């Protein structure tokens, strides 16, 4: 209950576990008794669990301390119908309102941002688990049902509720530990299947580990320090033509540091779009250098030429048309590139002299 509370305070969507846990206890009682029953001991466990969850949430969410009941009520209904954000996301090359994403939005993002070997083991693990449950329901099957339910609810809930979703599948990142469980099941199943027919088990272990982790480790090293833009081959040659890249603008800090090193002006005017708030990265720069920077925010419906400044910095979020066009045609200000960050065929950041 304590750790569930910590999880919920981090990601509200984890409240699904709060409802699943009592169901799992109930199923265990039914299996042990061979009839529909709720044991008194189980009721005590559930009561202690729920109480601990809410105490933990209260401790780790200071924002609800003034009026916890009102806050819980607000949060619960916000999960069901969250429409406060009217921004756009890039999905399959199209700009779509966050509240109007297609049903396969989260599934697609999981598919293109998870290493191929992990996906293979995930499919094998889920298939094996479902087959085992249908073939013979055991006590372990209760836990497996819990894990499957957590994955299914996390993916299906936004589809059924028509939830507003941000870039990538960050609303559902909390489901990855459940996915990792099935990946481990699939990995173990393949490993046991191979070692049962080969004597040199250490050799099998070595090759399985290399095959599983080589690609993600290689990509992690090549993308450093921008591992957040990892895509697998299913995302295409240049994933940013179809999906958001560095939507958190984490790469902007590196761009600002380049400007500071290469421009000795007392005041440097930097223009950035509302989708790439460069000023937020300035807090990670030395104060003496930070004071030299003056930030100007440009709305996406405004032309860059309408703003006077020294540099235009962008992560191309919300500017997919410009991102694609400048590959073949240079126009203002993209013909004056002074610095860029390119990773995995993607230009995740560009700085242009104005």
mmCIF file of N, CA and C in Angstrom, residues 242-344:
data_model
loop_
_atom_site.group_PDB
_atom_site.id
_atom_site.type_symbol
_atom_site.label_atom_id
_atom_site.label_comp_id
_atom_site.label_asym_id
_atom_site.label_seq_id
_atom_site.Cartn_x
_atom_site.Cartn_y
_atom_site.Cartn_z
ATOM 1 N N UNK A 242 7.573 11.853 -38.852
ATOM 2 C CA UNK A 242 6.263 11.282 -38.529
ATOM 3 C C UNK A 242 5.895 11.397 -37.054
ATOM 4 N N UNK A 243 6.914 11.532 -36.196
ATOM 5 C CA UNK A 243 6.652 11.564 -34.758
ATOM 6 C C UNK A 243 7.505 12.649 -34.092
ATOM 7 N N UNK A 244 7.067 13.061 -32.892
ATOM 8 C CA UNK A 244 7.817 14.079 -32.163
ATOM 9 C C UNK A 244 9.182 13.541 -31.736
ATOM 10 N N UNK A 245 10.189 14.412 -31.788
ATOM 11 C CA UNK A 245 11.532 14.035 -31.359
ATOM 12 C C UNK A 245 11.777 14.448 -29.922
ATOM 13 N N UNK A 246 12.577 15.496 -29.735
ATOM 14 C CA UNK A 246 12.895 15.973 -28.389
ATOM 15 C C UNK A 246 11.813 16.940 -27.921
ATOM 16 N N UNK A 247 10.613 16.412 -27.638
ATOM 17 C CA UNK A 247 9.482 17.280 -27.303
ATOM 18 C C UNK A 247 9.640 17.983 -25.959
ATOM 19 N N UNK A 248 10.533 17.487 -25.095
ATOM 20 C CA UNK A 248 10.788 18.150 -23.816
ATOM 21 C C UNK A 248 11.826 19.258 -23.944
ATOM 22 N N UNK A 249 12.417 19.428 -25.124
ATOM 23 C CA UNK A 249 13.431 20.477 -25.368
ATOM 24 C C UNK A 249 14.680 20.308 -24.502
ATOM 25 N N UNK A 250 14.982 19.088 -24.107
ATOM 26 C CA UNK A 250 16.153 18.870 -23.258
ATOM 27 C C UNK A 250 17.456 19.225 -23.966
ATOM 28 N N UNK A 251 17.456 19.146 -25.302
ATOM 29 C CA UNK A 251 18.666 19.432 -26.076
ATOM 30 C C UNK A 251 18.965 20.924 -26.158
ATOM 31 N N UNK A 252 18.004 21.769 -25.788
ATOM 32 C CA UNK A 252 18.183 23.216 -25.898
ATOM 33 C C UNK A 252 19.332 23.710 -25.024
ATOM 34 N N UNK A 253 19.539 23.061 -23.894
ATOM 35 C CA UNK A 253 20.644 23.477 -23.020
ATOM 36 C C UNK A 253 21.968 23.438 -23.780
ATOM 37 N N UNK A 254 22.199 22.365 -24.520
ATOM 38 C CA UNK A 254 23.436 22.239 -25.287
ATOM 39 C C UNK A 254 23.537 23.360 -26.324
ATOM 40 N N UNK A 255 22.396 23.721 -26.910
ATOM 41 C CA UNK A 255 22.386 24.805 -27.884
ATOM 42 C C UNK A 255 22.704 26.151 -27.255
ATOM 43 N N UNK A 256 22.140 26.413 -26.071
ATOM 44 C CA UNK A 256 22.419 27.671 -25.381
ATOM 45 C C UNK A 256 23.887 27.758 -24.974
ATOM 46 N N UNK A 257 24.455 26.641 -24.557
ATOM 47 C CA UNK A 257 25.877 26.635 -24.178
ATOM 48 C C UNK A 257 26.755 26.945 -25.384
ATOM 49 N N UNK A 258 26.352 26.461 -26.570
ATOM 50 C CA UNK A 258 27.114 26.764 -27.794
ATOM 51 C C UNK A 258 27.047 28.261 -28.087
ATOM 52 N N UNK A 259 25.872 28.862 -27.956
ATOM 53 C CA UNK A 259 25.716 30.296 -28.211
ATOM 54 C C UNK A 259 26.590 31.110 -27.271
ATOM 55 N N UNK A 260 26.583 30.749 -26.003
ATOM 56 C CA UNK A 260 27.376 31.477 -25.000
ATOM 57 C C UNK A 260 28.863 31.391 -25.315
ATOM 58 N N UNK A 261 29.309 30.220 -25.749
ATOM 59 C CA UNK A 261 30.737 30.046 -26.058
ATOM 60 C C UNK A 261 31.152 30.810 -27.310
ATOM 61 N N UNK A 262 30.234 30.999 -28.237
ATOM 62 C CA UNK A 262 30.600 31.549 -29.547
ATOM 63 C C UNK A 262 30.101 32.970 -29.799
ATOM 64 N N UNK A 263 29.434 33.558 -28.843
ATOM 65 C CA UNK A 263 28.949 34.931 -29.002
ATOM 66 C C UNK A 263 29.322 35.724 -27.747
ATOM 67 N N UNK A 264 30.155 36.741 -27.927
ATOM 68 C CA UNK A 264 30.648 37.522 -26.794
ATOM 69 C C UNK A 264 29.802 38.753 -26.498
ATOM 70 N N UNK A 265 28.664 38.883 -27.138
ATOM 71 C CA UNK A 265 27.806 40.052 -26.922
ATOM 72 C C UNK A 265 27.343 40.124 -25.473
ATOM 73 N N UNK A 266 27.176 41.352 -24.988
ATOM 74 C CA UNK A 266 26.709 41.524 -23.618
ATOM 75 C C UNK A 266 25.278 41.032 -23.450
ATOM 76 N N UNK A 267 24.467 41.250 -24.477
ATOM 77 C CA UNK A 267 23.085 40.775 -24.472
ATOM 78 C C UNK A 267 22.836 39.987 -25.748
ATOM 79 N N UNK A 268 22.349 38.775 -25.596
ATOM 80 C CA UNK A 268 22.070 37.908 -26.745
ATOM 81 C C UNK A 268 20.568 37.658 -26.793
ATOM 82 N N UNK A 269 19.914 38.078 -27.842
ATOM 83 C CA UNK A 269 18.464 37.916 -27.993
ATOM 84 C C UNK A 269 18.159 36.609 -28.726
ATOM 85 N N UNK A 270 17.439 35.729 -28.043
ATOM 86 C CA UNK A 270 17.148 34.403 -28.583
ATOM 87 C C UNK A 270 15.641 34.250 -28.777
ATOM 88 N N UNK A 271 15.246 33.967 -30.002
ATOM 89 C CA UNK A 271 13.842 33.746 -30.325
ATOM 90 C C UNK A 271 13.575 32.247 -30.343
ATOM 91 N N UNK A 272 12.507 31.817 -29.691
ATOM 92 C CA UNK A 272 12.111 30.408 -29.730
ATOM 93 C C UNK A 272 10.594 30.342 -29.760
ATOM 94 N N UNK A 273 10.063 29.234 -30.301
ATOM 95 C CA UNK A 273 8.609 29.099 -30.404
ATOM 96 C C UNK A 273 8.005 28.734 -29.052
ATOM 97 N N UNK A 274 6.703 28.889 -28.942
ATOM 98 C CA UNK A 274 6.004 28.551 -27.702
ATOM 99 C C UNK A 274 6.093 27.060 -27.402
ATOM 100 N N UNK A 275 6.359 26.256 -28.421
ATOM 101 C CA UNK A 275 6.506 24.809 -28.226
ATOM 102 C C UNK A 275 7.919 24.419 -27.830
ATOM 103 N N UNK A 276 8.825 25.399 -27.822
ATOM 104 C CA UNK A 276 10.215 25.129 -27.438
ATOM 105 C C UNK A 276 10.681 26.239 -26.495
ATOM 106 N N UNK A 277 10.181 26.249 -25.263
ATOM 107 C CA UNK A 277 10.497 27.315 -24.308
ATOM 108 C C UNK A 277 11.959 27.278 -23.870
ATOM 109 N N UNK A 278 12.824 27.924 -24.653
ATOM 110 C CA UNK A 278 14.268 27.859 -24.408
ATOM 111 C C UNK A 278 14.649 28.438 -23.053
ATOM 112 N N UNK A 279 13.871 29.395 -22.559
ATOM 113 C CA UNK A 279 14.209 30.060 -21.294
ATOM 114 C C UNK A 279 14.248 29.091 -20.120
ATOM 115 N N UNK A 280 13.495 27.991 -20.210
ATOM 116 C CA UNK A 280 13.475 27.033 -19.107
ATOM 117 C C UNK A 280 14.819 26.325 -18.956
ATOM 118 N N UNK A 281 15.533 26.165 -20.069
ATOM 119 C CA UNK A 281 16.847 25.523 -20.012
ATOM 120 C C UNK A 281 17.914 26.456 -19.444
ATOM 121 N N UNK A 282 17.644 27.755 -19.446
ATOM 122 C CA UNK A 282 18.634 28.721 -18.978
ATOM 123 C C UNK A 282 18.945 28.540 -17.501
ATOM 124 N N UNK A 283 18.006 27.963 -16.745
ATOM 125 C CA UNK A 283 18.220 27.775 -15.313
ATOM 126 C C UNK A 283 19.320 26.756 -15.021
ATOM 127 N N UNK A 284 19.712 25.990 -16.032
ATOM 128 C CA UNK A 284 20.777 25.007 -15.847
ATOM 129 C C UNK A 284 22.139 25.551 -16.274
ATOM 130 N N UNK A 285 22.178 26.847 -16.612
ATOM 131 C CA UNK A 285 23.407 27.493 -17.056
ATOM 132 C C UNK A 285 23.919 28.423 -15.962
ATOM 133 N N UNK A 286 25.238 28.605 -15.908
ATOM 134 C CA UNK A 286 25.840 29.480 -14.908
ATOM 135 C C UNK A 286 25.164 30.858 -14.915
ATOM 136 N N UNK A 287 24.916 31.397 -13.737
ATOM 137 C CA UNK A 287 24.128 32.630 -13.620
ATOM 138 C C UNK A 287 24.733 33.796 -14.386
ATOM 139 N N UNK A 288 26.058 33.921 -14.369
ATOM 140 C CA UNK A 288 26.705 35.033 -15.074
ATOM 141 C C UNK A 288 26.453 34.953 -16.579
ATOM 142 N N UNK A 289 26.437 33.737 -17.113
ATOM 143 C CA UNK A 289 26.150 33.558 -18.541
ATOM 144 C C UNK A 289 24.654 33.684 -18.807
ATOM 145 N N UNK A 290 23.861 33.191 -17.892
ATOM 146 C CA UNK A 290 22.411 33.241 -18.047
ATOM 147 C C UNK A 290 21.903 34.673 -18.168
ATOM 148 N N UNK A 291 22.524 35.592 -17.429
ATOM 149 C CA UNK A 291 22.073 36.979 -17.432
ATOM 150 C C UNK A 291 22.313 37.672 -18.771
ATOM 151 N N UNK A 292 23.128 37.072 -19.613
ATOM 152 C CA UNK A 292 23.388 37.650 -20.937
ATOM 153 C C UNK A 292 22.297 37.287 -21.942
ATOM 154 N N UNK A 293 21.472 36.330 -21.580
ATOM 155 C CA UNK A 293 20.473 35.817 -22.513
ATOM 156 C C UNK A 293 19.125 36.505 -22.329
ATOM 157 N N UNK A 294 18.566 36.958 -23.422
ATOM 158 C CA UNK A 294 17.234 37.555 -23.409
ATOM 159 C C UNK A 294 16.343 36.734 -24.340
ATOM 160 N N UNK A 295 15.268 36.194 -23.791
ATOM 161 C CA UNK A 295 14.431 35.263 -24.555
ATOM 162 C C UNK A 295 13.160 35.934 -25.069
ATOM 163 N N UNK A 296 12.839 35.609 -26.308
ATOM 164 C CA UNK A 296 11.645 36.129 -26.966
ATOM 165 C C UNK A 296 10.826 34.935 -27.447
ATOM 166 N N UNK A 297 9.579 34.864 -27.031
ATOM 167 C CA UNK A 297 8.723 33.727 -27.392
ATOM 168 C C UNK A 297 7.888 34.057 -28.625
ATOM 169 N N UNK A 298 7.903 33.162 -29.571
ATOM 170 C CA UNK A 298 7.147 33.315 -30.817
ATOM 171 C C UNK A 298 5.985 32.337 -30.843
ATOM 172 N N UNK A 299 4.796 32.838 -31.110
ATOM 173 C CA UNK A 299 3.651 31.955 -31.309
ATOM 174 C C UNK A 299 3.789 31.268 -32.654
ATOM 175 N N UNK A 300 3.290 30.058 -32.758
ATOM 176 C CA UNK A 300 3.444 29.285 -33.992
ATOM 177 C C UNK A 300 2.726 29.913 -35.182
ATOM 178 N N UNK A 301 1.717 30.728 -34.913
ATOM 179 C CA UNK A 301 1.004 31.367 -36.021
ATOM 180 C C UNK A 301 1.671 32.677 -36.461
ATOM 181 N N UNK A 302 2.810 33.016 -35.852
ATOM 182 C CA UNK A 302 3.563 34.204 -36.226
ATOM 183 C C UNK A 302 4.769 33.827 -37.082
ATOM 184 N N UNK A 303 5.098 34.670 -38.026
ATOM 185 C CA UNK A 303 6.282 34.438 -38.844
ATOM 186 C C UNK A 303 7.541 34.755 -38.039
ATOM 187 N N UNK A 304 8.589 33.992 -38.314
ATOM 188 C CA UNK A 304 9.842 34.214 -37.592
ATOM 189 C C UNK A 304 10.377 35.613 -37.895
ATOM 190 N N UNK A 305 10.156 36.084 -39.109
ATOM 191 C CA UNK A 305 10.652 37.397 -39.527
ATOM 192 C C UNK A 305 10.001 38.547 -38.761
ATOM 193 N N UNK A 306 8.920 38.278 -38.052
ATOM 194 C CA UNK A 306 8.242 39.317 -37.284
ATOM 195 C C UNK A 306 8.963 39.634 -35.975
ATOM 196 N N UNK A 307 9.922 38.814 -35.628
ATOM 197 C CA UNK A 307 10.643 38.996 -34.364
ATOM 198 C C UNK A 307 12.093 39.380 -34.613
ATOM 199 N N UNK A 308 12.558 40.375 -33.886
ATOM 200 C CA UNK A 308 13.948 40.798 -33.993
ATOM 201 C C UNK A 308 14.761 40.106 -32.903
ATOM 202 N N UNK A 309 15.848 39.494 -33.315
ATOM 203 C CA UNK A 309 16.706 38.804 -32.377
ATOM 204 C C UNK A 309 18.017 38.434 -33.037
ATOM 205 N N UNK A 310 18.850 37.738 -32.292
ATOM 206 C CA UNK A 310 20.153 37.314 -32.821
ATOM 207 C C UNK A 310 20.115 35.874 -33.330
ATOM 208 N N UNK A 311 19.317 35.026 -32.660
ATOM 209 C CA UNK A 311 19.257 33.622 -33.036
ATOM 210 C C UNK A 311 17.820 33.114 -32.931
ATOM 211 N N UNK A 312 17.524 32.149 -33.769
ATOM 212 C CA UNK A 312 16.263 31.421 -33.632
ATOM 213 C C UNK A 312 16.624 29.983 -33.277
ATOM 214 N N UNK A 313 16.087 29.474 -32.194
ATOM 215 C CA UNK A 313 16.391 28.112 -31.742
ATOM 216 C C UNK A 313 15.107 27.293 -31.729
ATOM 217 N N UNK A 314 15.173 26.078 -32.258
ATOM 218 C CA UNK A 314 13.954 25.266 -32.369
ATOM 219 C C UNK A 314 14.243 23.777 -32.269
ATOM 220 N N UNK A 315 13.278 23.056 -31.714
ATOM 221 C CA UNK A 315 13.320 21.593 -31.722
ATOM 222 C C UNK A 315 12.327 21.035 -32.746
ATOM 223 N N UNK A 316 11.713 21.939 -33.533
ATOM 224 C CA UNK A 316 10.794 21.622 -34.630
ATOM 225 C C UNK A 316 9.464 21.031 -34.159
ATOM 226 N N UNK A 317 9.181 21.124 -32.883
ATOM 227 C CA UNK A 317 7.881 20.656 -32.393
ATOM 228 C C UNK A 317 6.795 21.617 -32.877
ATOM 229 N N UNK A 318 5.835 21.080 -33.615
ATOM 230 C CA UNK A 318 4.792 21.912 -34.197
ATOM 231 C C UNK A 318 5.203 22.568 -35.501
ATOM 232 N N UNK A 319 6.426 22.262 -35.969
ATOM 233 C CA UNK A 319 6.941 22.863 -37.206
ATOM 234 C C UNK A 319 7.361 21.776 -38.192
ATOM 235 N N UNK A 320 6.543 20.747 -38.302
ATOM 236 C CA UNK A 320 6.875 19.599 -39.129
ATOM 237 C C UNK A 320 7.025 19.980 -40.602
ATOM 238 N N UNK A 321 6.219 20.920 -41.092
ATOM 239 C CA UNK A 321 6.318 21.329 -42.496
ATOM 240 C C UNK A 321 7.679 21.948 -42.792
ATOM 241 N N UNK A 322 8.132 22.841 -41.903
ATOM 242 C CA UNK A 322 9.453 23.451 -42.082
ATOM 243 C C UNK A 322 10.548 22.401 -41.988
ATOM 244 N N UNK A 323 10.395 21.465 -41.050
ATOM 245 C CA UNK A 323 11.407 20.426 -40.847
ATOM 246 C C UNK A 323 11.627 19.609 -42.120
ATOM 247 N N UNK A 324 10.537 19.288 -42.801
ATOM 248 C CA UNK A 324 10.642 18.489 -44.028
ATOM 249 C C UNK A 324 11.130 19.339 -45.200
ATOM 250 N N UNK A 325 10.644 20.572 -45.303
ATOM 251 C CA UNK A 325 10.990 21.433 -46.444
ATOM 252 C C UNK A 325 12.464 21.806 -46.473
ATOM 253 N N UNK A 326 13.058 22.086 -45.311
ATOM 254 C CA UNK A 326 14.438 22.577 -45.296
ATOM 255 C C UNK A 326 15.452 21.512 -45.690
ATOM 256 N N UNK A 327 15.013 20.290 -45.843
ATOM 257 C CA UNK A 327 15.928 19.252 -46.317
ATOM 258 C C UNK A 327 16.285 19.469 -47.784
ATOM 259 N N UNK A 328 15.376 20.097 -48.532
ATOM 260 C CA UNK A 328 15.596 20.326 -49.954
ATOM 261 C C UNK A 328 15.619 21.804 -50.341
ATOM 262 N N UNK A 329 15.046 22.655 -49.485
ATOM 263 C CA UNK A 329 14.933 24.070 -49.819
ATOM 264 C C UNK A 329 15.288 24.910 -48.600
ATOM 265 N N UNK A 330 16.262 25.809 -48.760
ATOM 266 C CA UNK A 330 16.688 26.667 -47.662
ATOM 267 C C UNK A 330 15.979 28.021 -47.759
ATOM 268 N N UNK A 331 15.253 28.389 -46.741
ATOM 269 C CA UNK A 331 14.561 29.670 -46.700
ATOM 270 C C UNK A 331 14.738 30.265 -45.304
ATOM 271 N N UNK A 332 14.420 31.547 -45.180
ATOM 272 C CA UNK A 332 14.680 32.263 -43.941
ATOM 273 C C UNK A 332 13.912 31.654 -42.763
ATOM 274 N N UNK A 333 14.614 31.457 -41.647
ATOM 275 C CA UNK A 333 16.039 31.694 -41.393
ATOM 276 C C UNK A 333 16.882 30.436 -41.537
ATOM 277 N N UNK A 334 16.289 29.374 -42.067
ATOM 278 C CA UNK A 334 16.942 28.059 -42.040
ATOM 279 C C UNK A 334 18.178 27.957 -42.923
ATOM 280 N N UNK A 335 18.376 28.961 -43.799
ATOM 281 C CA UNK A 335 19.604 28.964 -44.602
ATOM 282 C C UNK A 335 20.801 29.472 -43.829
ATOM 283 N N UNK A 336 20.565 29.980 -42.617
ATOM 284 C CA UNK A 336 21.651 30.555 -41.801
ATOM 285 C C UNK A 336 21.945 29.686 -40.579
ATOM 286 N N UNK A 337 21.995 28.385 -40.772
ATOM 287 C CA UNK A 337 22.241 27.483 -39.641
ATOM 288 C C UNK A 337 23.653 27.646 -39.111
ATOM 289 N N UNK A 338 23.770 27.808 -37.801
ATOM 290 C CA UNK A 338 25.084 27.938 -37.169
ATOM 291 C C UNK A 338 25.396 26.761 -36.249
ATOM 292 N N UNK A 339 24.348 26.048 -35.838
ATOM 293 C CA UNK A 339 24.574 24.892 -34.952
ATOM 294 C C UNK A 339 23.355 23.983 -35.011
ATOM 295 N N UNK A 340 23.610 22.699 -34.917
ATOM 296 C CA UNK A 340 22.501 21.737 -34.878
ATOM 297 C C UNK A 340 22.954 20.479 -34.153
ATOM 298 N N UNK A 341 21.977 19.721 -33.681
ATOM 299 C CA UNK A 341 22.249 18.420 -33.065
ATOM 300 C C UNK A 341 21.528 17.375 -33.898
ATOM 301 N N UNK A 342 22.295 16.456 -34.460
ATOM 302 C CA UNK A 342 21.722 15.391 -35.290
ATOM 303 C C UNK A 342 21.987 14.045 -34.629
ATOM 304 N N UNK A 343 20.955 13.284 -34.467
ATOM 305 C CA UNK A 343 21.055 11.955 -33.878
ATOM 306 C C UNK A 343 20.116 11.009 -34.617
ATOM 307 N N UNK A 344 20.623 9.844 -34.996
ATOM 308 C CA UNK A 344 19.801 8.807 -35.617
ATOM 309 C C UNK A 344 19.012 9.354 -36.818
#
